[in-house]
Amino acid sequence: MTDLCRLTATDASKLLAAREITSEALVKAYLDRIAAREPEVQAFAYLDPEHAMAQAKASDAARNSGRGVGPLHGIPVGIKDIIDTADMPTENGSAFFRARQPSVDAACVAALREAGAVIIGKTVTTEMASSTPGATRNPHNLGHTPGGSSSGSAAGVADGMFPLALATQTAGSIIRPASFCGIYGLKPTFGLISRAGVTLQSHTLDTVGVYGRSVADLALLADTLATYDERDAGSYLRGRSKLSGIAAEEVPVAPLFAYIRTPAWDVADQVTKDAFAELVAELGDRVETLDMPSLEAITANQRLVMSAENAFHYGRLIDTAGDAMSEALRNRIADGRKVSAETYIKAVQSRESHAKNIDDVMMAYTAILTPAAPGPAPKSLASTGNPIFNAPWTYLGQPCVTLPLMEADGLPIGVQLVGARRDDGRLLRTARWLAERVGSAAVQ
């Protein structure tokens, strides 16, 4: 008997299309898994099993009636709890927003419904998608952090509670949790997926991304969501998304990777350094080591921009409801208010010149290879870990993928690939090549 909870979304979709399984059976299997594991993992901010089953039954009825079905028809998806859902609360991981009920779906949720997905529930986020952890634990070891801020989305996919999930990143909130939990994650090019209806904390950095159980899953979900939206100032015009097709293609030539340790290398755990030494040796002449000292300044700019924009977007909330917010968030906003207008503008305006330098690197290499996090998930529930290996690429708007290719002491270690802006398909194709060559260690 196939363990339905361990299927990739891509494989589940094929079985549903062939009528070898039903959405009702699939969602029931996930709900059983959730019932068994949620008390320990605590991935959900909101879950209504009856509503999830009603969606699944409606999905099967639509398919059986002969009506057209979408690419995610009958597939469950977890939604990070800063993304609006018209039929479920969106509480932003904050006591102040408890029981907040949006009247309209976020654009990405509306796209999921149009594609036939089952919205299985809302997943735990850190407070206001910042640094104060929620209740979620790492399913590989409950004493370790799952990362953040997309904690519940990453842990839920890793633990077989749903095959796909939405996440967001302002510094490292997609890539780092995926690395810690041993799943596949995509932070796409800035602006690929609409942020309309998503709680905004940094308008030049916030990026909606996806989690799955394979590279094909990432492409399938991102294809569904990638569209221009005039309501989002970061959205850009493009043709119809073809990520799945590109990701499935054979690479025309073996990829050449630029291995960049980044200035953060000094904070990397020794197990990460050892694992990457083995990976580089395995890739042989397909990888070249590069030094990029400018990444230190880029990382500093990301912190400045995020801090100032946090203060802008959350400042009024702190002023009016500060008692409902954590001390860490209040301090974060206070720090952001100290950033001068001149400093902020310089940090924003220098982005494009730095990005062009990366464009030059991408002309010579297929992708940049770098750690996804300093090491495995730290043994702590008081912190979600360090985003230092992710923040530069978020600032630059580059697409990034993390692959669960390594582990140490039973905990995953992700490999991060960085691609050229607006070339997410090529990055996914390269990621698939690397995963097939090295082999996935963490998603079982």
GROMACS .gro file of C-alpha atoms in nm:
model
  444
    1MET     CA    1   0.000   0.000   0.000
    2THR     CA    2   0.139   0.340  -0.099
    3ASP     CA    3   0.192   0.574   0.196
    4LEU     CA    4  -0.011   0.863   0.062
    5CYS     CA    5   0.150   1.107   0.306
    6ARG     CA    6   0.495   1.042   0.156
    7LEU     CA    7   0.398   1.103  -0.206
    8THR     CA    8   0.528   1.406  -0.384
    9ALA     CA    9   0.254   1.639  -0.499
   10THR     CA   10   0.358   1.563  -0.857
   11ASP     CA   11   0.304   1.190  -0.809
   12ALA     CA   12  -0.019   1.240  -0.615
   13SER     CA   13  -0.152   1.457  -0.898
   14LYS     CA   14  -0.082   1.179  -1.148
   15LEU     CA   15  -0.260   0.921  -0.933
   16LEU     CA   16  -0.558   1.152  -0.893
   17ALA     CA   17  -0.574   1.213  -1.267
   18ALA     CA   18  -0.564   0.837  -1.331
   19ARG     CA   19  -0.839   0.790  -1.067
   20GLU     CA   20  -0.618   0.549  -0.876
   21ILE     CA   21  -0.678   0.753  -0.561
   22THR     CA   22  -0.932   1.017  -0.461
   23SER     CA   23  -0.878   1.355  -0.304
   24GLU     CA   24  -1.097   1.239  -0.016
   25ALA     CA   25  -0.861   0.946   0.052
   26LEU     CA   26  -0.556   1.167   0.015
   27VAL     CA   27  -0.680   1.440   0.249
   28LYS     CA   28  -0.803   1.179   0.497
   29ALA     CA   29  -0.454   1.028   0.508
   30TYR     CA   30  -0.303   1.368   0.578
   31LEU     CA   31  -0.560   1.445   0.848
   32ASP     CA   32  -0.483   1.114   1.017
   33ARG     CA   33  -0.114   1.201   1.009
   34ILE     CA   34  -0.188   1.545   1.152
   35ALA     CA   35  -0.398   1.395   1.432
   36ALA     CA   36  -0.108   1.169   1.526
   37ARG     CA   37   0.174   1.424   1.503
   38GLU     CA   38   0.032   1.773   1.552
   39PRO     CA   39   0.040   1.757   1.935
   40GLU     CA   40   0.418   1.724   1.912
   41VAL     CA   41   0.511   1.922   1.599
   42GLN     CA   42   0.248   2.198   1.632
   43ALA     CA   43   0.263   2.311   1.270
   44PHE     CA   44  -0.089   2.457   1.253
   45ALA     CA   45  -0.223   2.796   1.356
   46TYR     CA   46  -0.570   2.693   1.231
   47LEU     CA   47  -0.712   2.359   1.121
   48ASP     CA   48  -1.071   2.257   1.046
   49PRO     CA   49  -1.068   1.889   0.941
   50GLU     CA   50  -1.435   1.894   0.839
   51HIS     CA   51  -1.377   2.189   0.608
   52ALA     CA   52  -1.072   2.019   0.457
   53MET     CA   53  -1.273   1.703   0.389
   54ALA     CA   54  -1.558   1.904   0.239
   55GLN     CA   55  -1.311   2.061  -0.006
   56ALA     CA   56  -1.173   1.717  -0.095
   57LYS     CA   57  -1.520   1.573  -0.157
   58ALA     CA   58  -1.610   1.872  -0.375
   59SER     CA   59  -1.288   1.818  -0.568
   60ASP     CA   60  -1.374   1.455  -0.637
   61ALA     CA   61  -1.728   1.549  -0.738
   62ALA     CA   62  -1.598   1.806  -0.984
   63ARG     CA   63  -1.360   1.554  -1.139
   64ASN     CA   64  -1.629   1.284  -1.160
   65SER     CA   65  -1.871   1.526  -1.326
   66GLY     CA   66  -1.634   1.569  -1.618
   67ARG     CA   67  -1.564   1.934  -1.548
   68GLY     CA   68  -1.221   2.070  -1.625
   69VAL     CA   69  -0.970   2.040  -1.344
   70GLY     CA   70  -0.664   2.246  -1.254
   71PRO     CA   71  -0.301   2.139  -1.209
   72LEU     CA   72  -0.339   2.107  -0.830
   73HIS     CA   73  -0.687   1.955  -0.830
   74GLY     CA   74  -0.742   1.772  -0.503
   75ILE     CA   75  -0.390   1.839  -0.365
   76PRO     CA   76  -0.366   1.977  -0.007
   77VAL     CA   77  -0.162   2.294   0.049
   78GLY     CA   78  -0.066   2.458   0.379
   79ILE     CA   79  -0.084   2.839   0.396
   80LYS     CA   80   0.147   3.051   0.612
   81ASP     CA   81  -0.058   3.251   0.859
   82ILE     CA   82   0.034   3.593   0.722
   83ILE     CA   83  -0.147   3.514   0.395
   84ASP     CA   84  -0.516   3.607   0.383
   85THR     CA   85  -0.780   3.336   0.349
   86ALA     CA   86  -1.148   3.426   0.322
   87ASP     CA   87  -1.263   3.103   0.492
   88MET     CA   88  -1.001   3.084   0.769
   89PRO     CA   89  -0.855   3.333   1.018
   90THR     CA   90  -0.526   3.507   0.944
   91GLU     CA   91  -0.363   3.599   1.274
   92ASN     CA   92  -0.003   3.688   1.178
   93GLY     CA   93   0.132   3.490   1.472
   94SER     CA   94   0.021   3.776   1.697
   95ALA     CA   95  -0.218   3.798   1.990
   96PHE     CA   96  -0.331   4.136   1.860
   97PHE     CA   97  -0.472   3.973   1.544
   98ARG     CA   98  -0.637   3.677   1.717
   99ALA     CA   99  -0.956   3.571   1.535
  100ARG     CA  100  -0.895   3.822   1.252
  101GLN     CA  101  -1.103   3.702   0.958
  102PRO     CA  102  -1.023   3.843   0.612
  103SER     CA  103  -1.310   3.881   0.368
  104VAL     CA  104  -1.100   3.820   0.055
  105ASP     CA  105  -0.835   3.564  -0.034
  106ALA     CA  106  -0.479   3.675  -0.101
  107ALA     CA  107  -0.393   3.659  -0.472
  108CYS     CA  108  -0.181   3.346  -0.424
  109VAL     CA  109  -0.460   3.168  -0.235
  110ALA     CA  110  -0.711   3.263  -0.503
  111ALA     CA  111  -0.474   3.114  -0.762
  112LEU     CA  112  -0.454   2.792  -0.561
  113ARG     CA  113  -0.832   2.762  -0.545
  114GLU     CA  114  -0.854   2.827  -0.919
  115ALA     CA  115  -0.605   2.543  -0.971
  116GLY     CA  116  -0.823   2.311  -0.760
  117ALA     CA  117  -0.605   2.290  -0.450
  118VAL     CA  118  -0.744   2.195  -0.110
  119ILE     CA  119  -0.650   2.461   0.146
  120ILE     CA  120  -0.584   2.230   0.437
  121GLY     CA  121  -0.514   2.495   0.702
  122LYS     CA  122  -0.306   2.788   0.822
  123THR     CA  123   0.050   2.719   0.935
  124VAL     CA  124   0.239   2.874   1.225
  125THR     CA  125   0.450   3.182   1.161
  126THR     CA  126   0.676   3.366   1.398
  127GLU     CA  127   0.521   3.684   1.539
  128MET     CA  128   0.446   3.913   1.244
  129ALA     CA  129   0.689   3.700   1.038
  130SER     CA  130   0.978   3.845   1.238
  131SER     CA  131   1.205   3.673   1.492
  132THR     CA  132   0.991   3.573   1.793
  133PRO     CA  133   0.926   3.198   1.755
  134GLY     CA  134   0.588   3.030   1.749
  135ALA     CA  135   0.509   2.687   1.893
  136THR     CA  136   0.633   2.474   1.602
  137ARG     CA  137   0.908   2.217   1.656
  138ASN     CA  138   1.145   2.046   1.416
  139PRO     CA  139   0.996   1.705   1.327
  140HIS     CA  140   1.345   1.551   1.298
  141ASN     CA  141   1.415   1.636   1.663
  142LEU     CA  142   1.151   1.811   1.870
  143GLY     CA  143   1.410   1.992   2.081
  144HIS     CA  144   1.543   2.176   1.777
  145THR     CA  145   1.402   2.480   1.595
  146PRO     CA  146   1.226   2.431   1.261
  147GLY     CA  147   1.355   2.772   1.155
  148GLY     CA  148   1.142   3.073   1.081
  149SER     CA  149   0.949   3.265   1.001
  150SER     CA  150   0.782   2.999   0.783
  151SER     CA  151   0.801   2.746   1.067
  152GLY     CA  152   0.476   2.556   1.033
  153SER     CA  153   0.487   2.537   0.654
  154ALA     CA  154   0.834   2.378   0.654
  155ALA     CA  155   0.768   2.142   0.946
  156GLY     CA  156   0.433   2.031   0.804
  157VAL     CA  157   0.578   1.935   0.466
  158ALA     CA  158   0.872   1.762   0.635
  159ASP     CA  159   0.646   1.559   0.865
  160GLY     CA  160   0.401   1.445   0.598
  161MET     CA  161   0.109   1.666   0.703
  162PHE     CA  162   0.070   1.813   0.353
  163PRO     CA  163   0.284   1.791   0.038
  164LEU     CA  164   0.297   2.160  -0.054
  165ALA     CA  165   0.298   2.489   0.134
  166LEU     CA  166   0.330   2.863   0.090
  167ALA     CA  167   0.604   3.054   0.270
  168THR     CA  168   0.754   3.404   0.263
  169GLN     CA  169   1.105   3.546   0.298
  170THR     CA  170   1.241   3.887   0.398
  171ALA     CA  171   1.586   3.764   0.506
  172GLY     CA  172   1.597   3.383   0.523
  173SER     CA  173   1.245   3.269   0.608
  174ILE     CA  174   1.194   3.029   0.317
  175ILE     CA  175   1.539   2.882   0.263
  176ARG     CA  176   1.651   2.841   0.625
  177PRO     CA  177   1.342   2.648   0.752
  178ALA     CA  178   1.356   2.424   0.443
  179SER     CA  179   1.719   2.349   0.522
  180PHE     CA  180   1.651   2.280   0.890
  181CYS     CA  181   1.350   2.057   0.814
  182GLY     CA  182   1.501   1.871   0.518
  183ILE     CA  183   1.265   1.970   0.238
  184TYR     CA  184   1.281   2.146  -0.098
  185GLY     CA  185   1.222   2.522  -0.095
  186LEU     CA  186   1.213   2.795  -0.359
  187LYS     CA  187   1.249   3.165  -0.293
  188PRO     CA  188   1.173   3.290  -0.644
  189THR     CA  189   1.288   3.605  -0.813
  190PHE     CA  190   1.149   3.908  -0.631
  191GLY     CA  191   0.810   3.988  -0.784
  192LEU     CA  192   0.740   3.649  -0.946
  193ILE     CA  193   0.448   3.572  -0.711
  194SER     CA  194   0.199   3.840  -0.608
  195ARG     CA  195   0.202   3.965  -0.248
  196ALA     CA  196  -0.149   4.112  -0.265
  197GLY     CA  197  -0.324   4.002   0.053
  198VAL     CA  198   0.000   3.908   0.231
  199THR     CA  199   0.099   4.099   0.546
  200LEU     CA  200   0.378   4.331   0.435
  201GLN     CA  201   0.679   4.409   0.652
  202SER     CA  202   0.933   4.513   0.386
  203HIS     CA  203   0.803   4.620   0.048
  204THR     CA  204   1.141   4.592  -0.130
  205LEU     CA  205   1.234   4.253   0.020
  206ASP     CA  206   0.924   4.043   0.100
  207THR     CA  207   0.893   3.747  -0.136
  208VAL     CA  208   0.630   3.472  -0.151
  209GLY     CA  209   0.779   3.127  -0.211
  210VAL     CA  210   0.695   2.758  -0.201
  211TYR     CA  211   0.779   2.429  -0.030
  212GLY     CA  212   0.751   2.077  -0.169
  213ARG     CA  213   0.893   1.726  -0.164
  214SER     CA  214   1.084   1.749  -0.494
  215VAL     CA  215   1.209   2.004  -0.745
  216ALA     CA  216   0.915   1.910  -0.967
  217ASP     CA  217   0.681   1.998  -0.679
  218LEU     CA  218   0.838   2.344  -0.648
  219ALA     CA  219   0.795   2.406  -1.020
  220LEU     CA  220   0.436   2.278  -1.018
  221LEU     CA  221   0.331   2.507  -0.734
  222ALA     CA  222   0.527   2.811  -0.853
  223ASP     CA  223   0.382   2.777  -1.203
  224THR     CA  224   0.034   2.798  -1.051
  225LEU     CA  225   0.118   3.119  -0.864
  226ALA     CA  226   0.347   3.307  -1.103
  227THR     CA  227   0.155   3.589  -1.267
  228TYR     CA  228   0.170   3.965  -1.303
  229ASP     CA  229  -0.043   4.155  -1.052
  230GLU     CA  230  -0.076   4.532  -1.079
  231ARG     CA  231  -0.174   4.548  -0.710
  232ASP     CA  232   0.179   4.448  -0.613
  233ALA     CA  233   0.441   4.715  -0.684
  234GLY     CA  234   0.712   4.449  -0.704
  235SER     CA  235   0.532   4.241  -0.967
  236TYR     CA  236   0.669   4.249  -1.320
  237LEU     CA  237   0.529   4.172  -1.665
  238ARG     CA  238   0.617   3.834  -1.814
  239GLY     CA  239   0.473   3.563  -2.035
  240ARG     CA  240   0.294   3.255  -1.910
  241SER     CA  241   0.500   3.066  -1.652
  242LYS     CA  242   0.666   2.749  -1.787
  243LEU     CA  243   0.875   2.650  -1.488
  244SER     CA  244   0.763   2.286  -1.484
  245GLY     CA  245   0.857   2.233  -1.846
  246ILE     CA  246   1.196   2.398  -1.811
  247ALA     CA  247   1.275   2.221  -1.482
  248ALA     CA  248   1.204   1.882  -1.643
  249GLU     CA  249   1.432   1.939  -1.943
  250GLU     CA  250   1.768   1.772  -1.971
  251VAL     CA  251   2.050   2.017  -1.910
  252PRO     CA  252   2.219   2.107  -2.242
  253VAL     CA  253   2.564   2.088  -2.077
  254ALA     CA  254   2.670   1.984  -1.728
  255PRO     CA  255   2.629   2.285  -1.496
  256LEU     CA  256   2.926   2.486  -1.378
  257PHE     CA  257   2.888   2.613  -1.020
  258ALA     CA  258   3.047   2.913  -0.853
  259TYR     CA  259   3.116   2.800  -0.496
  260ILE     CA  260   3.092   3.110  -0.277
  261ARG     CA  261   3.146   3.058   0.092
  262THR     CA  262   3.040   3.421   0.158
  263PRO     CA  263   3.174   3.631   0.447
  264ALA     CA  264   2.942   3.428   0.671
  265TRP     CA  265   3.168   3.124   0.640
  266ASP     CA  266   3.330   3.199   0.975
  267VAL     CA  267   2.998   3.135   1.154
  268ALA     CA  268   2.933   2.805   0.975
  269ASP     CA  269   2.942   2.488   1.186
  270GLN     CA  270   3.231   2.250   1.123
  271VAL     CA  271   2.988   1.980   1.005
  272THR     CA  272   2.870   2.218   0.733
  273LYS     CA  273   3.225   2.297   0.629
  274ASP     CA  274   3.308   1.927   0.613
  275ALA     CA  275   2.991   1.842   0.421
  276PHE     CA  276   3.054   2.113   0.162
  277ALA     CA  277   3.413   2.000   0.120
  278GLU     CA  278   3.278   1.656   0.029
  279LEU     CA  279   3.019   1.804  -0.207
  280VAL     CA  280   3.277   2.018  -0.386
  281ALA     CA  281   3.505   1.716  -0.420
  282GLU     CA  282   3.214   1.513  -0.561
  283LEU     CA  283   3.141   1.781  -0.823
  284GLY     CA  284   3.506   1.799  -0.926
  285ASP     CA  285   3.567   2.024  -1.225
  286ARG     CA  286   3.200   2.131  -1.230
  287VAL     CA  287   3.264   2.375  -0.945
  288GLU     CA  288   3.502   2.668  -0.902
  289THR     CA  289   3.560   2.858  -0.577
  290LEU     CA  290   3.505   3.234  -0.590
  291ASP     CA  291   3.560   3.507  -0.332
  292MET     CA  292   3.302   3.787  -0.318
  293PRO     CA  293   3.396   4.031  -0.041
  294SER     CA  294   3.117   4.265  -0.158
  295LEU     CA  295   2.865   4.027   0.000
  296GLU     CA  296   2.955   4.169   0.340
  297ALA     CA  297   2.832   4.513   0.235
  298ILE     CA  298   2.530   4.356   0.066
  299THR     CA  299   2.436   4.177   0.388
  300ALA     CA  300   2.468   4.501   0.583
  301ASN     CA  301   2.241   4.676   0.331
  302GLN     CA  302   1.979   4.404   0.366
  303ARG     CA  303   1.970   4.454   0.742
  304LEU     CA  304   1.937   4.832   0.704
  305VAL     CA  305   1.658   4.811   0.449
  306MET     CA  306   1.466   4.548   0.643
  307SER     CA  307   1.501   4.738   0.969
  308ALA     CA  308   1.381   5.070   0.824
  309GLU     CA  309   1.091   4.915   0.633
  310ASN     CA  310   0.986   4.709   0.935
  311ALA     CA  311   0.961   5.033   1.129
  312PHE     CA  312   0.753   5.192   0.854
  313HIS     CA  313   0.507   4.904   0.816
  314TYR     CA  314   0.480   4.801   1.183
  315GLY     CA  315   0.551   5.129   1.360
  316ARG     CA  316   0.189   5.242   1.388
  317LEU     CA  317   0.094   4.898   1.517
  318ILE     CA  318   0.358   4.922   1.790
  319ASP     CA  319   0.240   5.271   1.880
  320THR     CA  320  -0.123   5.168   1.917
  321ALA     CA  321  -0.097   4.808   2.040
  322GLY     CA  322   0.257   4.775   2.173
  323ASP     CA  323   0.146   4.585   2.481
  324ALA     CA  324   0.024   4.302   2.257
  325MET     CA  325   0.363   4.272   2.087
  326SER     CA  326   0.678   4.100   2.210
  327GLU     CA  327   0.967   4.297   2.351
  328ALA     CA  328   1.183   4.169   2.065
  329LEU     CA  329   0.947   4.314   1.805
  330ARG     CA  330   0.921   4.645   1.990
  331ASN     CA  331   1.300   4.666   2.004
  332ARG     CA  332   1.325   4.579   1.636
  333ILE     CA  333   1.096   4.866   1.543
  334ALA     CA  334   1.284   5.103   1.773
  335ASP     CA  335   1.609   5.013   1.596
  336GLY     CA  336   1.448   5.066   1.257
  337ARG     CA  337   1.338   5.414   1.353
  338LYS     CA  338   1.701   5.506   1.414
  339VAL     CA  339   1.794   5.447   1.049
  340SER     CA  340   1.832   5.783   0.878
  341ALA     CA  341   1.656   5.859   0.552
  342GLU     CA  342   1.991   5.912   0.379
  343THR     CA  343   2.127   5.577   0.497
  344TYR     CA  344   1.812   5.396   0.392
  345ILE     CA  345   1.798   5.553   0.046
  346LYS     CA  346   2.165   5.473  -0.018
  347ALA     CA  347   2.108   5.111   0.082
  348VAL     CA  348   1.810   5.082  -0.154
  349GLN     CA  349   1.973   5.260  -0.445
  350SER     CA  350   2.295   5.056  -0.429
  351ARG     CA  351   2.102   4.732  -0.482
  352GLU     CA  352   2.104   4.747  -0.861
  353SER     CA  353   2.479   4.805  -0.892
  354HIS     CA  354   2.544   4.508  -0.663
  355ALA     CA  355   2.293   4.298  -0.856
  356LYS     CA  356   2.469   4.375  -1.184
  357ASN     CA  357   2.791   4.237  -1.037
  358ILE     CA  358   2.606   3.914  -0.964
  359ASP     CA  359   2.466   3.924  -1.319
  360ASP     CA  360   2.826   3.919  -1.443
  361VAL     CA  361   2.897   3.610  -1.232
  362MET     CA  362   2.587   3.442  -1.371
  363MET     CA  363   2.713   3.498  -1.725
  364ALA     CA  364   3.004   3.263  -1.650
  365TYR     CA  365   2.834   3.012  -1.419
  366THR     CA  366   2.508   2.817  -1.418
  367ALA     CA  367   2.438   2.882  -1.051
  368ILE     CA  368   2.601   2.991  -0.727
  369LEU     CA  369   2.655   2.716  -0.471
  370THR     CA  370   2.654   2.810  -0.102
  371PRO     CA  371   2.525   2.683   0.234
  372ALA     CA  372   2.156   2.735   0.310
  373ALA     CA  373   2.229   2.791   0.681
  374PRO     CA  374   2.530   2.788   0.913
  375GLY     CA  375   2.455   2.429   1.010
  376PRO     CA  376   2.179   2.188   1.109
  377ALA     CA  377   1.887   2.324   1.311
  378PRO     CA  378   2.015   2.455   1.646
  379LYS     CA  379   1.904   2.283   1.965
  380SER     CA  380   1.674   2.560   2.082
  381LEU     CA  381   1.314   2.668   2.058
  382ALA     CA  382   1.396   3.024   2.169
  383SER     CA  383   1.548   3.121   1.833
  384THR     CA  384   1.480   3.031   1.471
  385GLY     CA  385   1.845   3.043   1.365
  386ASN     CA  386   2.068   3.275   1.166
  387PRO     CA  387   1.965   3.394   0.813
  388ILE     CA  388   2.313   3.519   0.728
  389PHE     CA  389   2.358   3.284   0.430
  390ASN     CA  390   2.024   3.394   0.279
  391ALA     CA  391   1.995   3.767   0.342
  392PRO     CA  392   2.227   3.886   0.060
  393TRP     CA  393   2.029   3.704  -0.208
  394THR     CA  394   1.698   3.832  -0.072
  395TYR     CA  395   1.828   4.187  -0.087
  396LEU     CA  396   1.939   4.134  -0.448
  397GLY     CA  397   1.611   3.968  -0.552
  398GLN     CA  398   1.786   3.653  -0.680
  399PRO     CA  399   1.596   3.323  -0.701
  400CYS     CA  400   1.723   3.059  -0.456
  401VAL     CA  401   1.654   2.690  -0.408
  402THR     CA  402   1.750   2.474  -0.113
  403LEU     CA  403   1.796   2.100  -0.156
  404PRO     CA  404   1.800   1.842   0.127
  405LEU     CA  405   2.122   1.673   0.016
  406MET     CA  406   2.315   1.629   0.341
  407GLU     CA  407   2.267   1.552   0.708
  408ALA     CA  408   2.459   1.529   1.034
  409ASP     CA  409   2.352   1.346   1.352
  410GLY     CA  410   2.006   1.285   1.208
  411LEU     CA  411   1.945   1.651   1.119
  412PRO     CA  412   1.928   1.783   0.761
  413ILE     CA  413   2.176   2.027   0.608
  414GLY     CA  414   2.051   2.209   0.299
  415VAL     CA  415   2.244   2.308  -0.010
  416GLN     CA  416   2.151   2.650  -0.149
  417LEU     CA  417   2.166   2.731  -0.519
  418VAL     CA  418   2.133   3.091  -0.635
  419GLY     CA  419   2.028   3.170  -0.992
  420ALA     CA  420   2.004   3.466  -1.225
  421ARG     CA  421   1.716   3.705  -1.173
  422ARG     CA  422   1.401   3.615  -1.369
  423ASP     CA  423   1.557   3.284  -1.475
  424ASP     CA  424   1.389   3.064  -1.214
  425GLY     CA  425   1.326   2.781  -1.458
  426ARG     CA  426   1.695   2.736  -1.535
  427LEU     CA  427   1.771   2.740  -1.163
  428LEU     CA  428   1.513   2.467  -1.100
  429ARG     CA  429   1.651   2.260  -1.388
  430THR     CA  430   2.000   2.291  -1.240
  431ALA     CA  431   1.869   2.202  -0.895
  432ARG     CA  432   1.707   1.888  -1.035
  433TRP     CA  433   2.036   1.789  -1.199
  434LEU     CA  434   2.224   1.834  -0.872
  435ALA     CA  435   1.965   1.645  -0.666
  436GLU     CA  436   1.974   1.355  -0.910
  437ARG     CA  437   2.355   1.346  -0.915
  438VAL     CA  438   2.412   1.372  -0.540
  439GLY     CA  439   2.093   1.208  -0.411
  440SER     CA  440   1.850   1.343  -0.153
  441ALA     CA  441   1.931   1.255   0.207
  442ALA     CA  442   1.646   1.404   0.408
  443VAL     CA  443   1.303   1.373   0.245
  444GLN     CA  444   1.190   1.015   0.307
   0.00000   0.00000   0.00000
